[in-house]
Short mmCIF file of N, CA and C and ligand atoms in Angstrom, two decimals:
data_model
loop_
_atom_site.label_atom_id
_atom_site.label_comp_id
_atom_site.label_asym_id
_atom_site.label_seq_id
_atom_site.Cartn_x
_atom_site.Cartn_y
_atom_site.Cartn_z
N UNK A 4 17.90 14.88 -9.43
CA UNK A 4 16.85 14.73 -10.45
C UNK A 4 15.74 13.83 -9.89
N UNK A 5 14.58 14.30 -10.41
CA UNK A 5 13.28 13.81 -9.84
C UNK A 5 12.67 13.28 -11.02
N UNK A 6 12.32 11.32 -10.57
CA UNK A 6 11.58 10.74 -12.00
C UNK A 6 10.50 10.25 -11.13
N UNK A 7 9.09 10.15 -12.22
CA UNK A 7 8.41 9.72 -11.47
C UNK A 7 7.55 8.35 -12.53
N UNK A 8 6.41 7.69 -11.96
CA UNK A 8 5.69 6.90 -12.74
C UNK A 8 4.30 6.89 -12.01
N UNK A 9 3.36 6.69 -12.82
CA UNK A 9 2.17 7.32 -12.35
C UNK A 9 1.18 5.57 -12.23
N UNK A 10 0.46 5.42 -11.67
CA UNK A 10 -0.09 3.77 -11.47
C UNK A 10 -1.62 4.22 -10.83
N UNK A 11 -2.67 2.91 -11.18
CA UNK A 11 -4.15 3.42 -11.12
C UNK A 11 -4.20 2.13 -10.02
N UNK A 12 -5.35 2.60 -9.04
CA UNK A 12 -5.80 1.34 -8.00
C UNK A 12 -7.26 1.48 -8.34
N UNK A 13 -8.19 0.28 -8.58
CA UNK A 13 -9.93 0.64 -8.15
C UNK A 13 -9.60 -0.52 -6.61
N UNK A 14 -10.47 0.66 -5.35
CA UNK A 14 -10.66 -0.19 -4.61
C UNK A 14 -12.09 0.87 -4.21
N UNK A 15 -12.10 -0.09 -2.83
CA UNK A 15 -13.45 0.00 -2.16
C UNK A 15 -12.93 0.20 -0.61
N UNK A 16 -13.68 1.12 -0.05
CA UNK A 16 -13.00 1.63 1.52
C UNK A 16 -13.95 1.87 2.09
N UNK A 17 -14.21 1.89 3.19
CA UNK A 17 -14.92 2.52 4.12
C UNK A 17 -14.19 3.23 5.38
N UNK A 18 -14.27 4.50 5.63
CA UNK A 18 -13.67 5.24 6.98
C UNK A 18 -14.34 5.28 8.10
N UNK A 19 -14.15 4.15 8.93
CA UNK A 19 -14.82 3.76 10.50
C UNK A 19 -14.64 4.87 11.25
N UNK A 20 -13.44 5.65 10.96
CA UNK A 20 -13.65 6.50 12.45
C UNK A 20 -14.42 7.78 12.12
N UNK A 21 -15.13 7.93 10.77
CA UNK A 21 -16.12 9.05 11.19
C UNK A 21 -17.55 8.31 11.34
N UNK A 22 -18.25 9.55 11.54
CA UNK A 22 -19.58 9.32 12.03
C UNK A 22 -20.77 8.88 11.31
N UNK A 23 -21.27 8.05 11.14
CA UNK A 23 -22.32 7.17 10.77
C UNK A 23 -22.97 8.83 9.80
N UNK A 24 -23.30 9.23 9.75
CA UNK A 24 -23.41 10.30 9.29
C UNK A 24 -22.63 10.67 8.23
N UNK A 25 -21.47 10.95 8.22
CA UNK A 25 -20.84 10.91 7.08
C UNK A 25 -20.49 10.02 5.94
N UNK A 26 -21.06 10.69 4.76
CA UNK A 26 -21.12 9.28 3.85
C UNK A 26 -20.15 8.65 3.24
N UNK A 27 -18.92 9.28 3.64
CA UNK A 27 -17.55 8.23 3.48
C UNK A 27 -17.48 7.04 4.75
N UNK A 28 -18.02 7.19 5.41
CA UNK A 28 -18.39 5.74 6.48
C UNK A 28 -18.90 4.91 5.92
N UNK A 29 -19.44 4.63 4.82
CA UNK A 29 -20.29 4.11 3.66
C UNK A 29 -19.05 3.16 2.99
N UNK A 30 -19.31 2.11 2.62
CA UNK A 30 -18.35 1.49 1.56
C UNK A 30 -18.81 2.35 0.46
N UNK A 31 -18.03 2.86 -0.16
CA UNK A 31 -18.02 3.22 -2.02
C UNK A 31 -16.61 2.91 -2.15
N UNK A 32 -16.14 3.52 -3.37
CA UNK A 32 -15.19 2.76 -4.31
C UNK A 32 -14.25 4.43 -4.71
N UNK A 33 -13.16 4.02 -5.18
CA UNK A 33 -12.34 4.81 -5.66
C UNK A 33 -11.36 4.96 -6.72
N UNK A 34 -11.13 5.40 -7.80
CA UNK A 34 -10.17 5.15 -8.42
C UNK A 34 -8.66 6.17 -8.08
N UNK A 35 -7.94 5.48 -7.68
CA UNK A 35 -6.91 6.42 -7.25
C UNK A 35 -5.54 6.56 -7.95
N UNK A 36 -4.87 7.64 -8.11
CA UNK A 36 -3.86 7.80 -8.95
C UNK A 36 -2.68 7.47 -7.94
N UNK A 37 -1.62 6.99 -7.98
CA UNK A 37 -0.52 6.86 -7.29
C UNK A 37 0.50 7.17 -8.26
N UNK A 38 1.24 7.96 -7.82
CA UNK A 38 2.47 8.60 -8.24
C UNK A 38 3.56 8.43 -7.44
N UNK A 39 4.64 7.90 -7.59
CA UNK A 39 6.08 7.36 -7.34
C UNK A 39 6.73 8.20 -8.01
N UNK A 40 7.63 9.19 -6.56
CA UNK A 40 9.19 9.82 -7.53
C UNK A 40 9.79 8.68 -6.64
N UNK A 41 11.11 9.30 -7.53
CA UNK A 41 12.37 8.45 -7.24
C UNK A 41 13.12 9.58 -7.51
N UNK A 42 14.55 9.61 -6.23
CA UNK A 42 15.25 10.76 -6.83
C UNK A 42 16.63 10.55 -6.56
N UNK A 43 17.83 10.77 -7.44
CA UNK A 43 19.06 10.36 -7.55
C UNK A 43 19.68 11.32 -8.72
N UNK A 44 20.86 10.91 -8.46
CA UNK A 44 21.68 11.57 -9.50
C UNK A 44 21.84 10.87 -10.80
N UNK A 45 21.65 11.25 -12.06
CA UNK A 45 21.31 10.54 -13.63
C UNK A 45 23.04 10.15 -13.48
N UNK A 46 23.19 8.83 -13.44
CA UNK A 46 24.29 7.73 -13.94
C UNK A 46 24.63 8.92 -15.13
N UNK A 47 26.02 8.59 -14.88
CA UNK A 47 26.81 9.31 -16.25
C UNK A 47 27.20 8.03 -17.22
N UNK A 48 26.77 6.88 -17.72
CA UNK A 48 26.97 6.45 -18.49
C UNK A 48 25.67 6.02 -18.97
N UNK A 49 24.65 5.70 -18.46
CA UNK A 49 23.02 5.43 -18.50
C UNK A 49 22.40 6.77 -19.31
N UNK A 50 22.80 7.58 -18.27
CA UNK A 50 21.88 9.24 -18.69
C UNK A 50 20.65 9.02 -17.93
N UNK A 51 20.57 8.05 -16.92
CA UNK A 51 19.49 7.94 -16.49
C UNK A 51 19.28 8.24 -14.47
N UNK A 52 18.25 7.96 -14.02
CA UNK A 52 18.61 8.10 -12.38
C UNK A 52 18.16 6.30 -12.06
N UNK A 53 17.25 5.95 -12.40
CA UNK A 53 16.97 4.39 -12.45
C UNK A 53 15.64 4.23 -13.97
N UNK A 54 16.08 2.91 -14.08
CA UNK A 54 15.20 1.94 -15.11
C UNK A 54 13.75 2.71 -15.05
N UNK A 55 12.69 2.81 -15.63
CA UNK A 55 11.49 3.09 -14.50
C UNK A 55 10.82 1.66 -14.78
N UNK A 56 11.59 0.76 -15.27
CA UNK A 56 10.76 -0.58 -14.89
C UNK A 56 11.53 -1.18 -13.35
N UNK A 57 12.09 -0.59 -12.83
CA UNK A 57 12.38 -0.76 -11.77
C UNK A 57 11.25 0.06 -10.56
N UNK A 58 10.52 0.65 -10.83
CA UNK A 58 9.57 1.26 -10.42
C UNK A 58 8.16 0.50 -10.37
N UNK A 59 8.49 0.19 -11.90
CA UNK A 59 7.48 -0.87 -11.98
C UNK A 59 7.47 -2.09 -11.38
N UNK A 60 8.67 -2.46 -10.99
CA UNK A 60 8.70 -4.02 -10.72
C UNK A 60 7.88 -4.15 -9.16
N UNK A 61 8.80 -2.65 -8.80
CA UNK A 61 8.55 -2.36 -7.30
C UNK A 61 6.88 -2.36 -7.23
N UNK A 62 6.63 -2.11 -7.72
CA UNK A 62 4.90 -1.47 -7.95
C UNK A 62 4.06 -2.84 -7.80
N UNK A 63 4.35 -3.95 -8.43
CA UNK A 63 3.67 -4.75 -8.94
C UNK A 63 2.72 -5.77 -7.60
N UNK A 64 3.45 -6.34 -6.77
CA UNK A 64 3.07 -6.61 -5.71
C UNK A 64 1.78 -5.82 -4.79
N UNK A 65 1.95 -4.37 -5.05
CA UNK A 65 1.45 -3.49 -4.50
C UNK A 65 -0.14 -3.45 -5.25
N UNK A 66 -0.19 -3.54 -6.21
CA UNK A 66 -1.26 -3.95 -7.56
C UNK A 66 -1.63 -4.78 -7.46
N UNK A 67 -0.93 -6.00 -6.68
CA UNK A 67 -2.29 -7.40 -6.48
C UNK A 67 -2.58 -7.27 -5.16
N UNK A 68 -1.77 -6.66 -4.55
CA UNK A 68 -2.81 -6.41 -2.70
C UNK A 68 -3.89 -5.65 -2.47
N UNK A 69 -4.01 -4.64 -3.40
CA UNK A 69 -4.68 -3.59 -3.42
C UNK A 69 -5.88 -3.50 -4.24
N UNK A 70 -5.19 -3.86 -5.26
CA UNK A 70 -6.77 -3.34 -6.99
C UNK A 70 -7.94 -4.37 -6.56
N UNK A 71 -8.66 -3.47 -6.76
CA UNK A 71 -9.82 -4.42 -6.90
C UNK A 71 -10.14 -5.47 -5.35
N UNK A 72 -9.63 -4.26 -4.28
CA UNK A 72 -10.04 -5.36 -3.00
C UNK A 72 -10.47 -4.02 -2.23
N UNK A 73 -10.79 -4.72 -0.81
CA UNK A 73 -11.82 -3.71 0.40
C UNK A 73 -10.72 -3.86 0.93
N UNK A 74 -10.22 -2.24 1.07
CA UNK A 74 -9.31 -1.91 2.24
C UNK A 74 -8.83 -1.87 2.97
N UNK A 75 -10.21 -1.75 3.66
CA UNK A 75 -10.03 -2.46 5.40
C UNK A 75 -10.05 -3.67 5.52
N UNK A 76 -10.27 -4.81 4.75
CA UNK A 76 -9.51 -5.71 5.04
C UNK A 76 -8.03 -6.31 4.93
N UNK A 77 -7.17 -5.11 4.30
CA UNK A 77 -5.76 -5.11 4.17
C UNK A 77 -5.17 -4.66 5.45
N UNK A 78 -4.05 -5.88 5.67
CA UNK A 78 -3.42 -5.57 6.84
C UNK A 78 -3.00 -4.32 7.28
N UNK A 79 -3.06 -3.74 8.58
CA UNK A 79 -2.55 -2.34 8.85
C UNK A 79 -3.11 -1.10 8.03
N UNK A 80 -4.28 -1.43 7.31
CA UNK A 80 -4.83 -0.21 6.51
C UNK A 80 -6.24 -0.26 6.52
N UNK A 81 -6.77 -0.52 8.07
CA UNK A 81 -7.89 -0.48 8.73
C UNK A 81 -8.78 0.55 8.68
N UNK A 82 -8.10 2.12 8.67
CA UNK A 82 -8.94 3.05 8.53
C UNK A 82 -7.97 3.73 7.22
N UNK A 83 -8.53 3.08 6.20
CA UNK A 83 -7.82 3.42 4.83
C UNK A 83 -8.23 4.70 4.14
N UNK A 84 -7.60 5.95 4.94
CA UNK A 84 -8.03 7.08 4.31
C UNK A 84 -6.75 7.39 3.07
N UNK A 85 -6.91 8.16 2.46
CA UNK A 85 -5.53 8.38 1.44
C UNK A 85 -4.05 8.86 2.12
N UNK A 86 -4.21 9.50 3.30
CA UNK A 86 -3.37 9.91 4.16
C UNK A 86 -2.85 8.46 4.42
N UNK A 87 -3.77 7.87 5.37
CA UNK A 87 -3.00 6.19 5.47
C UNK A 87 -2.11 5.33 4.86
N UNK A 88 -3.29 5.12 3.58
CA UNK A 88 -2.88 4.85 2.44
C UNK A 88 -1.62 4.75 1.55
N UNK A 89 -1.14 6.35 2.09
CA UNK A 89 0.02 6.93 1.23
C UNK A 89 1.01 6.48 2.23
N UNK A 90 1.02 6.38 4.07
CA UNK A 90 1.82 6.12 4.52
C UNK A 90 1.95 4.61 5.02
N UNK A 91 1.44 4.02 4.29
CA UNK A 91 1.14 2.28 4.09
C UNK A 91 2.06 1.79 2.93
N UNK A 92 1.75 3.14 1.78
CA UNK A 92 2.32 2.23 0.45
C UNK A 92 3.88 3.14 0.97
N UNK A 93 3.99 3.65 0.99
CA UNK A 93 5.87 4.09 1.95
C UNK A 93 6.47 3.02 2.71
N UNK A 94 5.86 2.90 3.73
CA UNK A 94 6.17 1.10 4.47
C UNK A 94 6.71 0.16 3.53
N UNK A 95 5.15 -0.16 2.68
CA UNK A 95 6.03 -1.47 1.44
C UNK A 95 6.89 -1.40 0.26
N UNK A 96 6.95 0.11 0.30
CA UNK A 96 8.27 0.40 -0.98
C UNK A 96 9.31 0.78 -0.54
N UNK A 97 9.32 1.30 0.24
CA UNK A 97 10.72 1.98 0.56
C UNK A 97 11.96 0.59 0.76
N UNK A 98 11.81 -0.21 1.38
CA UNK A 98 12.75 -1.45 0.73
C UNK A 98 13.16 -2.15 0.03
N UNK A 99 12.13 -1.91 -1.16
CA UNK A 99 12.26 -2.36 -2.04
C UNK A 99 12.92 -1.37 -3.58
N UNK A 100 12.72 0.05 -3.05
CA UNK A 100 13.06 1.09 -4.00
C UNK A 100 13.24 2.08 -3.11
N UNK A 101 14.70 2.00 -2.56
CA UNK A 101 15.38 3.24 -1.70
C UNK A 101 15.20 4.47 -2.13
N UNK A 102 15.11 4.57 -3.59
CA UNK A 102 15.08 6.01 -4.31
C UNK A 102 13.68 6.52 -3.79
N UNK A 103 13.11 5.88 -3.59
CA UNK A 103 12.10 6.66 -3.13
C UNK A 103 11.74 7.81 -2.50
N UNK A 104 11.40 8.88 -2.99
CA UNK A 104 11.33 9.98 -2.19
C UNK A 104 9.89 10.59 -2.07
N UNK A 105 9.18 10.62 -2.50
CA UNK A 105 7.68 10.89 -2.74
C UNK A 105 6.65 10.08 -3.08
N UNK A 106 5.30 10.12 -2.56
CA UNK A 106 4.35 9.34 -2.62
C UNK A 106 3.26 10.43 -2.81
N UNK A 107 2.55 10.24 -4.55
CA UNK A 107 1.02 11.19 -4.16
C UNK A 107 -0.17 10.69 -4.41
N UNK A 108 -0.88 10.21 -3.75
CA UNK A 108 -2.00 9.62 -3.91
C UNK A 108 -3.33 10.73 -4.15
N UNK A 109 -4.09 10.17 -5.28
CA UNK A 109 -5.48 11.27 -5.74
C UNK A 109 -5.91 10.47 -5.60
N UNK A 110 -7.09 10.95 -4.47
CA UNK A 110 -8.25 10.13 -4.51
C UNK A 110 -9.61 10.47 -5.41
N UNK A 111 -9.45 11.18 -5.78
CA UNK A 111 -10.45 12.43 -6.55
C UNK A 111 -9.32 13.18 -7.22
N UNK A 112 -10.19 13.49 -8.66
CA UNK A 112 -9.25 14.84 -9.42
C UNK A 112 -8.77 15.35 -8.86
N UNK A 113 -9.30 16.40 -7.50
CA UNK A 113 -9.15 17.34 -7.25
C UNK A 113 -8.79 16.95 -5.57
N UNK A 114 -8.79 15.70 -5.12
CA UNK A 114 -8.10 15.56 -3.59
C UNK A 114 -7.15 14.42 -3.65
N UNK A 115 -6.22 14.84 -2.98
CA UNK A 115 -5.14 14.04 -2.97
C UNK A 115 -4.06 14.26 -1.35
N UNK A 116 -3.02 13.38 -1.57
CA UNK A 116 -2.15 14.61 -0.37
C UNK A 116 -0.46 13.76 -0.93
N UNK A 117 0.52 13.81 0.00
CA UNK A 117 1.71 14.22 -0.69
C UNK A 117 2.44 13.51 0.85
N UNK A 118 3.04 12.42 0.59
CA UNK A 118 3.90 11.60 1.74
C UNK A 118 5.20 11.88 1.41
N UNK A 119 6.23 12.39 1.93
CA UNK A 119 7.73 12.26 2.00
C UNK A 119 8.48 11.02 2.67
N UNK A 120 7.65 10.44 3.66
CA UNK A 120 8.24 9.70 4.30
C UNK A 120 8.55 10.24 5.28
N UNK A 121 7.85 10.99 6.33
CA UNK A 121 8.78 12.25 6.67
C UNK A 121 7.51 11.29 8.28
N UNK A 122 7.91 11.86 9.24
CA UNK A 122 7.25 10.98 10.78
C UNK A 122 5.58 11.78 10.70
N UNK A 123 5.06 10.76 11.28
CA UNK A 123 3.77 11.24 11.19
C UNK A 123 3.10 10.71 13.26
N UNK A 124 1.74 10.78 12.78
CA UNK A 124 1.28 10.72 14.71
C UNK A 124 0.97 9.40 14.31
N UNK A 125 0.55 8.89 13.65
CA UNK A 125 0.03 7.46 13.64
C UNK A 125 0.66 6.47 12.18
N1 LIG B 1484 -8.05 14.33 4.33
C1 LIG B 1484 -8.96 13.46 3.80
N2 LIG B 1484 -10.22 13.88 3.64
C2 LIG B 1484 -11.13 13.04 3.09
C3 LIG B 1484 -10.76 11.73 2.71
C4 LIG B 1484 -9.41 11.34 2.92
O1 LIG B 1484 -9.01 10.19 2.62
N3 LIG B 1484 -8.55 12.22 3.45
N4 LIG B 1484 -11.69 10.92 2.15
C5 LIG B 1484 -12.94 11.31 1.93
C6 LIG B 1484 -13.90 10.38 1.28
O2 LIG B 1484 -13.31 9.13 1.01
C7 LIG B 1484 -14.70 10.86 0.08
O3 LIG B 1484 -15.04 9.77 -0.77
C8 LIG B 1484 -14.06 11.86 -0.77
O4 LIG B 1484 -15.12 12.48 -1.40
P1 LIG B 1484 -15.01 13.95 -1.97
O5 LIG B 1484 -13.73 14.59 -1.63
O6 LIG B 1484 -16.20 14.66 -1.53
O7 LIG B 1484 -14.92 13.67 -3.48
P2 LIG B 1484 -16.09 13.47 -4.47
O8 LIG B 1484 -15.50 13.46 -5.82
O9 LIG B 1484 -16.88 12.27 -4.09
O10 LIG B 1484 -16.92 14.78 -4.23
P3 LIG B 1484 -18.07 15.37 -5.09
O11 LIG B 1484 -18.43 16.62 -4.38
O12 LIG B 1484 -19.16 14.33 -5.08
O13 LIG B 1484 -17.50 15.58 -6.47
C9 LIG B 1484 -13.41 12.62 2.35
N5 LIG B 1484 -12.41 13.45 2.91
ZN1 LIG B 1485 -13.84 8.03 -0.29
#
């Protein structure tokens, strides 16, 4: 079984490695959706797979590093694209919430992408 909890970031980014030209090289701002599954088998005495304030708790730390700050000045999330991003916030949860199985970050309604945790090139 797959639970999830859904969490909002406003930050501010700029993407150095494209070209002066492109206007995401630009600081602007973002509001981004982050979505956390967690996936396990529902406890037969709970009825549940975990708390989702255990999701939350996990979350919370992640909410004062992030909201409301410039990106690239967060450690290791130098070229803070949502791809990054997603495999940044995997790094700081996954020890803290093993269940973790999915990460989806929207950066826009309509763009987003989808981390498993799964190996990447960088
Ligand atoms: N694979 C990725 N592609 C892009 C990323 C990214 O992180 N990963 N980021 C950007 C930019 O940050 C940009 O701000 C996104 O803008 P866009 O997708 O164009 O969304 P808008 O809502 O601003 O677009 P409108 O056409 O103005 O509605 C680009 N690509
Ligand atoms: Zn952007």
């Amino acid at each position: 079984m797959d639970i999830f909890r859904i969490f909002h970031l406003q930050c501010a980014r700029r993407l150095p490695a494209l070209p002066a030209s492109h206007r995401c090289s630009r600081v602007h701002g973002h509001s981004f959706e982050v979505e956390l599954t967690v996936s396990g088998e529902v406890d037969a005495r709970l009825g549940w797979v975990c708390d989702f304030a255990e999701i939350e708790a996990a979350w919370r730390p992640i909410h004062e590093a992030l909201d409301h700050r410039y990106l690239n000045d967060v450690d290791r999330l130098d070229n803070p694209t949502s791809e990054r991003l997603a495999i940044w916030l995997w790094a700081q949860l996954k020890p803290s919430l093993p269940g973790l199985s999915q990460i989806r970050v929207m950066e826009t309604h309509d763009s987003g992408c989808i981390y498993r945790g799964e190996p990447t090139a960088s």
